Coordinates of C-alpha atoms in Angstrom, one line a residue:
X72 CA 33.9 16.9 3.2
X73 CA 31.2 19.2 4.6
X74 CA 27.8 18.1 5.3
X75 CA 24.7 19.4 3.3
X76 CA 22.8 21.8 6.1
X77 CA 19.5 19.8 6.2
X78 CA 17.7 23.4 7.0
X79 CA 19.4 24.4 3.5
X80 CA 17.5 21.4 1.7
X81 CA 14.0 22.4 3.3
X82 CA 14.7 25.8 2.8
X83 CA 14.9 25.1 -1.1
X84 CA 12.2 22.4 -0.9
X85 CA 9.9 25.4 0.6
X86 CA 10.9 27.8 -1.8
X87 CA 10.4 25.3 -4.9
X88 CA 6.6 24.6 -3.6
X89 CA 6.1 28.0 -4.0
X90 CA 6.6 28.2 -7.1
X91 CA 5.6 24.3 -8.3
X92 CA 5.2 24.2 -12.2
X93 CA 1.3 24.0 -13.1
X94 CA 2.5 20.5 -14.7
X95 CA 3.4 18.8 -11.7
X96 CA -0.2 20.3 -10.3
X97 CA -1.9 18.4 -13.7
X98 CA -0.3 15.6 -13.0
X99 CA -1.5 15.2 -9.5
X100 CA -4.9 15.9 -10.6
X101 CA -4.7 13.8 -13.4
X102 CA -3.3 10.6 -11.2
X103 CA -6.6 10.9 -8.7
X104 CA -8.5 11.4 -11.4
X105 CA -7.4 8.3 -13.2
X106 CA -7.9 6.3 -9.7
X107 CA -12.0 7.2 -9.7
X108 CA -11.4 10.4 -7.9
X109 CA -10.0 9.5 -4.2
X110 CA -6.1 8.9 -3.5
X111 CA -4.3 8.3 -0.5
X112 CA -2.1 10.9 -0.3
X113 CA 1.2 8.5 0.0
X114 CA 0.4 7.0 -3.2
X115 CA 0.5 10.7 -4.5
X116 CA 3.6 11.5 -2.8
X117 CA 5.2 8.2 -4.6
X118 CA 3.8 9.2 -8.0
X119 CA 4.4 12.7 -8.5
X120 CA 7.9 13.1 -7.2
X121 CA 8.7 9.3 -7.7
X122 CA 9.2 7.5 -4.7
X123 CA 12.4 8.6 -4.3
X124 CA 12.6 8.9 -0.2
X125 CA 9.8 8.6 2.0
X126 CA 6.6 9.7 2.3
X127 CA 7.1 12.1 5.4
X128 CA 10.2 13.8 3.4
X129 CA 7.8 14.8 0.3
X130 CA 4.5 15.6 2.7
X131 CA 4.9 18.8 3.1
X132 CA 6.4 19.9 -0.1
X133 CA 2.7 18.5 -1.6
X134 CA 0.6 20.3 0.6
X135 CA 2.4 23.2 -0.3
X136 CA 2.6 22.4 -3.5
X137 CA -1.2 21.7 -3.8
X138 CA -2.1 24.9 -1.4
X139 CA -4.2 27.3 -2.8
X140 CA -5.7 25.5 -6.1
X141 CA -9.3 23.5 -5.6
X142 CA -9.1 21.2 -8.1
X143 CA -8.1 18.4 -5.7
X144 CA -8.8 18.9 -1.8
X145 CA -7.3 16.9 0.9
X146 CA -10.1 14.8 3.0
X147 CA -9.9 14.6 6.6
X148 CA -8.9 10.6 6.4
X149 CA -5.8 11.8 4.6
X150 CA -6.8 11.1 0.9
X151 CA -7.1 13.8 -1.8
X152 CA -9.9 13.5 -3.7
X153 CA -12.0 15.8 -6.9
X154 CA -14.4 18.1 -5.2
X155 CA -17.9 17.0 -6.0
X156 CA -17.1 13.4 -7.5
X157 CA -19.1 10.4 -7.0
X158 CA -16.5 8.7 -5.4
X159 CA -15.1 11.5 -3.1
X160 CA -17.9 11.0 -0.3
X161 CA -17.4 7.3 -0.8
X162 CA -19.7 6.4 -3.3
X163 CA -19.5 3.0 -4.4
X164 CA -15.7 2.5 -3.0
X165 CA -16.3 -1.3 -1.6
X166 CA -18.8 -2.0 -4.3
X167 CA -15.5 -4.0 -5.8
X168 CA -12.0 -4.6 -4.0
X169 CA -9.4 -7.5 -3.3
X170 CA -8.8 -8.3 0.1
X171 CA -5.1 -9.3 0.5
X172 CA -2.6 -11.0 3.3
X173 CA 0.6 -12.6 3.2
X174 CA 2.4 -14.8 5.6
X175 CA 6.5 -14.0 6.0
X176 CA 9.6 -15.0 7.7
X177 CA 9.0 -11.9 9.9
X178 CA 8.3 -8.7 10.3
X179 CA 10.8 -6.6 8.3
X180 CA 10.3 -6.5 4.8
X181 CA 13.7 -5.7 3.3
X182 CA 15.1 -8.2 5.3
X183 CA 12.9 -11.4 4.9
X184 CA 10.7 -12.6 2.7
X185 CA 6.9 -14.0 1.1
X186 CA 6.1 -17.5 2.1
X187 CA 1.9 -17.1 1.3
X188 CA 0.2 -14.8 -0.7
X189 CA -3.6 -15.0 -1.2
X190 CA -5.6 -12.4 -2.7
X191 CA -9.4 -12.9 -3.0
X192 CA -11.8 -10.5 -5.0
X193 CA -15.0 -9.5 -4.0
X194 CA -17.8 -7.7 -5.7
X195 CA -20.7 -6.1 -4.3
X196 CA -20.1 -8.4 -1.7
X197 CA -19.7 -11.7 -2.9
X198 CA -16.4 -13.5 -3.2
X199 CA -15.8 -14.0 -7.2
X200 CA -11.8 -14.7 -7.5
X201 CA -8.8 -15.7 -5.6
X202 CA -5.6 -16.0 -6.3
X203 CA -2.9 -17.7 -3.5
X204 CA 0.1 -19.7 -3.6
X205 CA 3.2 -21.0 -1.4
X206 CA 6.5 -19.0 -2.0
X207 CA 9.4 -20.6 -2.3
X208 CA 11.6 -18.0 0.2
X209 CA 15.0 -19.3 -0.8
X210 CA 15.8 -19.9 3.1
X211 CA 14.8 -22.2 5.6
X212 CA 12.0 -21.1 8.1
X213 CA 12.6 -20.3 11.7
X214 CA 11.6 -22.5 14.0
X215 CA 8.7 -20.4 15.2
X216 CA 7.6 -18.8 11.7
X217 CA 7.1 -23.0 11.2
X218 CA 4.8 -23.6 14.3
X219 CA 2.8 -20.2 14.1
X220 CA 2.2 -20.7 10.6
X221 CA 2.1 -24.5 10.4
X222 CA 4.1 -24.7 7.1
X223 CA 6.9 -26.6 6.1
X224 CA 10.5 -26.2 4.2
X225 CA 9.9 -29.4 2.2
X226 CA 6.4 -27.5 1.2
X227 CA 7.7 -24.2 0.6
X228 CA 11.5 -26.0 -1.3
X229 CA 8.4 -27.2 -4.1
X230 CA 6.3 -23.7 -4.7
X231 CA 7.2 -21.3 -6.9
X232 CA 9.2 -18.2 -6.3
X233 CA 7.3 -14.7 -6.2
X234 CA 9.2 -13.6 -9.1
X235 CA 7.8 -16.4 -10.6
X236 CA 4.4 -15.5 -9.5
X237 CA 4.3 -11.8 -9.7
X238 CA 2.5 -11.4 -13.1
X239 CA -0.1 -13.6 -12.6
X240 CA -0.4 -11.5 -9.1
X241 CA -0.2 -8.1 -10.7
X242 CA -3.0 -9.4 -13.1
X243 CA -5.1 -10.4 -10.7
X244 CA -4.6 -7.2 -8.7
X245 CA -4.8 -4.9 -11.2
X246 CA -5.9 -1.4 -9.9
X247 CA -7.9 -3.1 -7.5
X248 CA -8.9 -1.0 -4.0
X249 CA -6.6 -3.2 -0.9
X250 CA -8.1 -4.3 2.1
X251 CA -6.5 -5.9 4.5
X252 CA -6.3 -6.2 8.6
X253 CA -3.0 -3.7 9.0
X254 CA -2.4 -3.8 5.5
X255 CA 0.6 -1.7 5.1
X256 CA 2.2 -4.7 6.2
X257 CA 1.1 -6.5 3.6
X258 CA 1.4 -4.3 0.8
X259 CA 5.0 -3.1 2.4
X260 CA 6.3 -6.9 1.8
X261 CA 5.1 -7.2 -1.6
X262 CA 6.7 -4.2 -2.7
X263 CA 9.8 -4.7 -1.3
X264 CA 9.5 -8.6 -2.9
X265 CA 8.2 -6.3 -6.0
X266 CA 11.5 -4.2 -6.0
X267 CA 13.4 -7.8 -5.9
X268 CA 12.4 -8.4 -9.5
X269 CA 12.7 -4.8 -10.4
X270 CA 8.7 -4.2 -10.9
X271 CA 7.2 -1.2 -9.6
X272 CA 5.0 -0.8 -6.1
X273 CA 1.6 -1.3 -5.9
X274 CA -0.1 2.0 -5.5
X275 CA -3.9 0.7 -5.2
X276 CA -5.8 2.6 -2.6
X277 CA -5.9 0.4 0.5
X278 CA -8.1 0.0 3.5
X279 CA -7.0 -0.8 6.6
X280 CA -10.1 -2.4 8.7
X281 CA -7.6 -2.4 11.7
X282 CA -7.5 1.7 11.4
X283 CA -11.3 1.5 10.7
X284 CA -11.4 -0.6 14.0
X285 CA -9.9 1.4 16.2
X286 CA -12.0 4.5 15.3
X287 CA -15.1 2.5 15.2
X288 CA -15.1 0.0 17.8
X289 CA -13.2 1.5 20.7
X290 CA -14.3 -1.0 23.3
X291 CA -12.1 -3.6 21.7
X292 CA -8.9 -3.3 23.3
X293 CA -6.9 -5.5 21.8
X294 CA -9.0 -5.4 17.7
X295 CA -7.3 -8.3 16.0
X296 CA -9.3 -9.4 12.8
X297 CA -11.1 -12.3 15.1
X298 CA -12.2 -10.0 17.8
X299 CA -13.5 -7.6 15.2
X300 CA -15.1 -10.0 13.0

């Protein structure tokens, strides 16, 4: 059996941007829109052509998709946004968000799993909500996930598991702007614990204070959520 030619495949990808159907153009401008008017532009990527690959696949089929028309604009931070609304020149953007982290049994999502989830909500500063739980991870911790965390099996054997939890989390969450200290991280682990139970990824905007760190503070060498704060 013959191999597809991957130069075929971006050849027709190329050729189907150019001519992209005004719906699928609607429907990107509908989606920021619906999010206040500024999207990162993987959480475009994963709800116009449906998540199906990654994000770097789909990239430049949206640009070139999107080329051309001005009814949403790519920013230089990577998010597209509505020319000329409130939110685009970032407005009121932390006026509300959730702050999220997780603790795991390491550092690949698809391969282990939630053991802490806390999400707190803030508004116009002020702390107003949280939400946070033990996980039940189905396994037994390793050794060193136990001392750097300082939780125990017998602890985690009596918490619920995050299917359990999920649409109390969800709810809390809602469409809530992320922020979080590297919170890709975060967000990557609950969507692959999300894709467990067969729910959908979270597609909030996020902000990444580590990101913002390393473009604002450049002194810090070594910016870990301590050192910043």
């Amino acid at each position: 059996m013959s191999m597809p030619d991957s130069s075929a495949d971006s050849d027709s990808r190329a050729e189907g941007a150019a001519a992209a159907p005004p719906h699928l153009i609607e429907r990107a401008e509908a989606f920021v829109r619906s999010r206040g008017g500024v999207v990162p532009e993987d959480a475009l990527i994963a709800y116009v052509f449906g998540g199906v690959g990654g994000p770097e696949l789909w990239r430049p089929l949206l640009r070139s998709m999107l080329d051309g028309q001005d009814r949403i604009v790519i920013r230089a931070d990577g998010c597209w946004s509505v020319p000329g609304d409130g939110r685009a020149d970032g407005g009121a953007l932390l006026d509300a968000f959730v702050a999220l982290d997780v603790e795991t049994t390491g550092l690949r999502p698809m391969q282990q799993r939630i053991i802490e989830v806390a999400a707190i909500r803030y508004e116009r500063g002020a702390e107003v909500d949280r939400f946070e739980t033990l996980l039940d991870p189905g396994r037994p911790l390793p050794k060193y996930i136990a001392e750097l965390t300082g939780l125990a099996n017998e602890a985690l054997a009596a918490s619920p598991s995050f299917e359990r939890i999920a649409p109390d989390m969800l709810g809390f969450i809602g469409q809530s702007l992320l922020v979080g200290h590297n919170v890709d991280f975060d967000i990557n682990f609950v969507n692959a614990e999300l894709r467990r139970c067969g729910r959908p990824s979270l597609l909030n905007d996020r902000l990444d204070t580590l990101s913002l760190s390393v473009r604002l503070l450049p002194h810090v060498r070594r910016p870990g959520l301590q050192s910043v704060a």
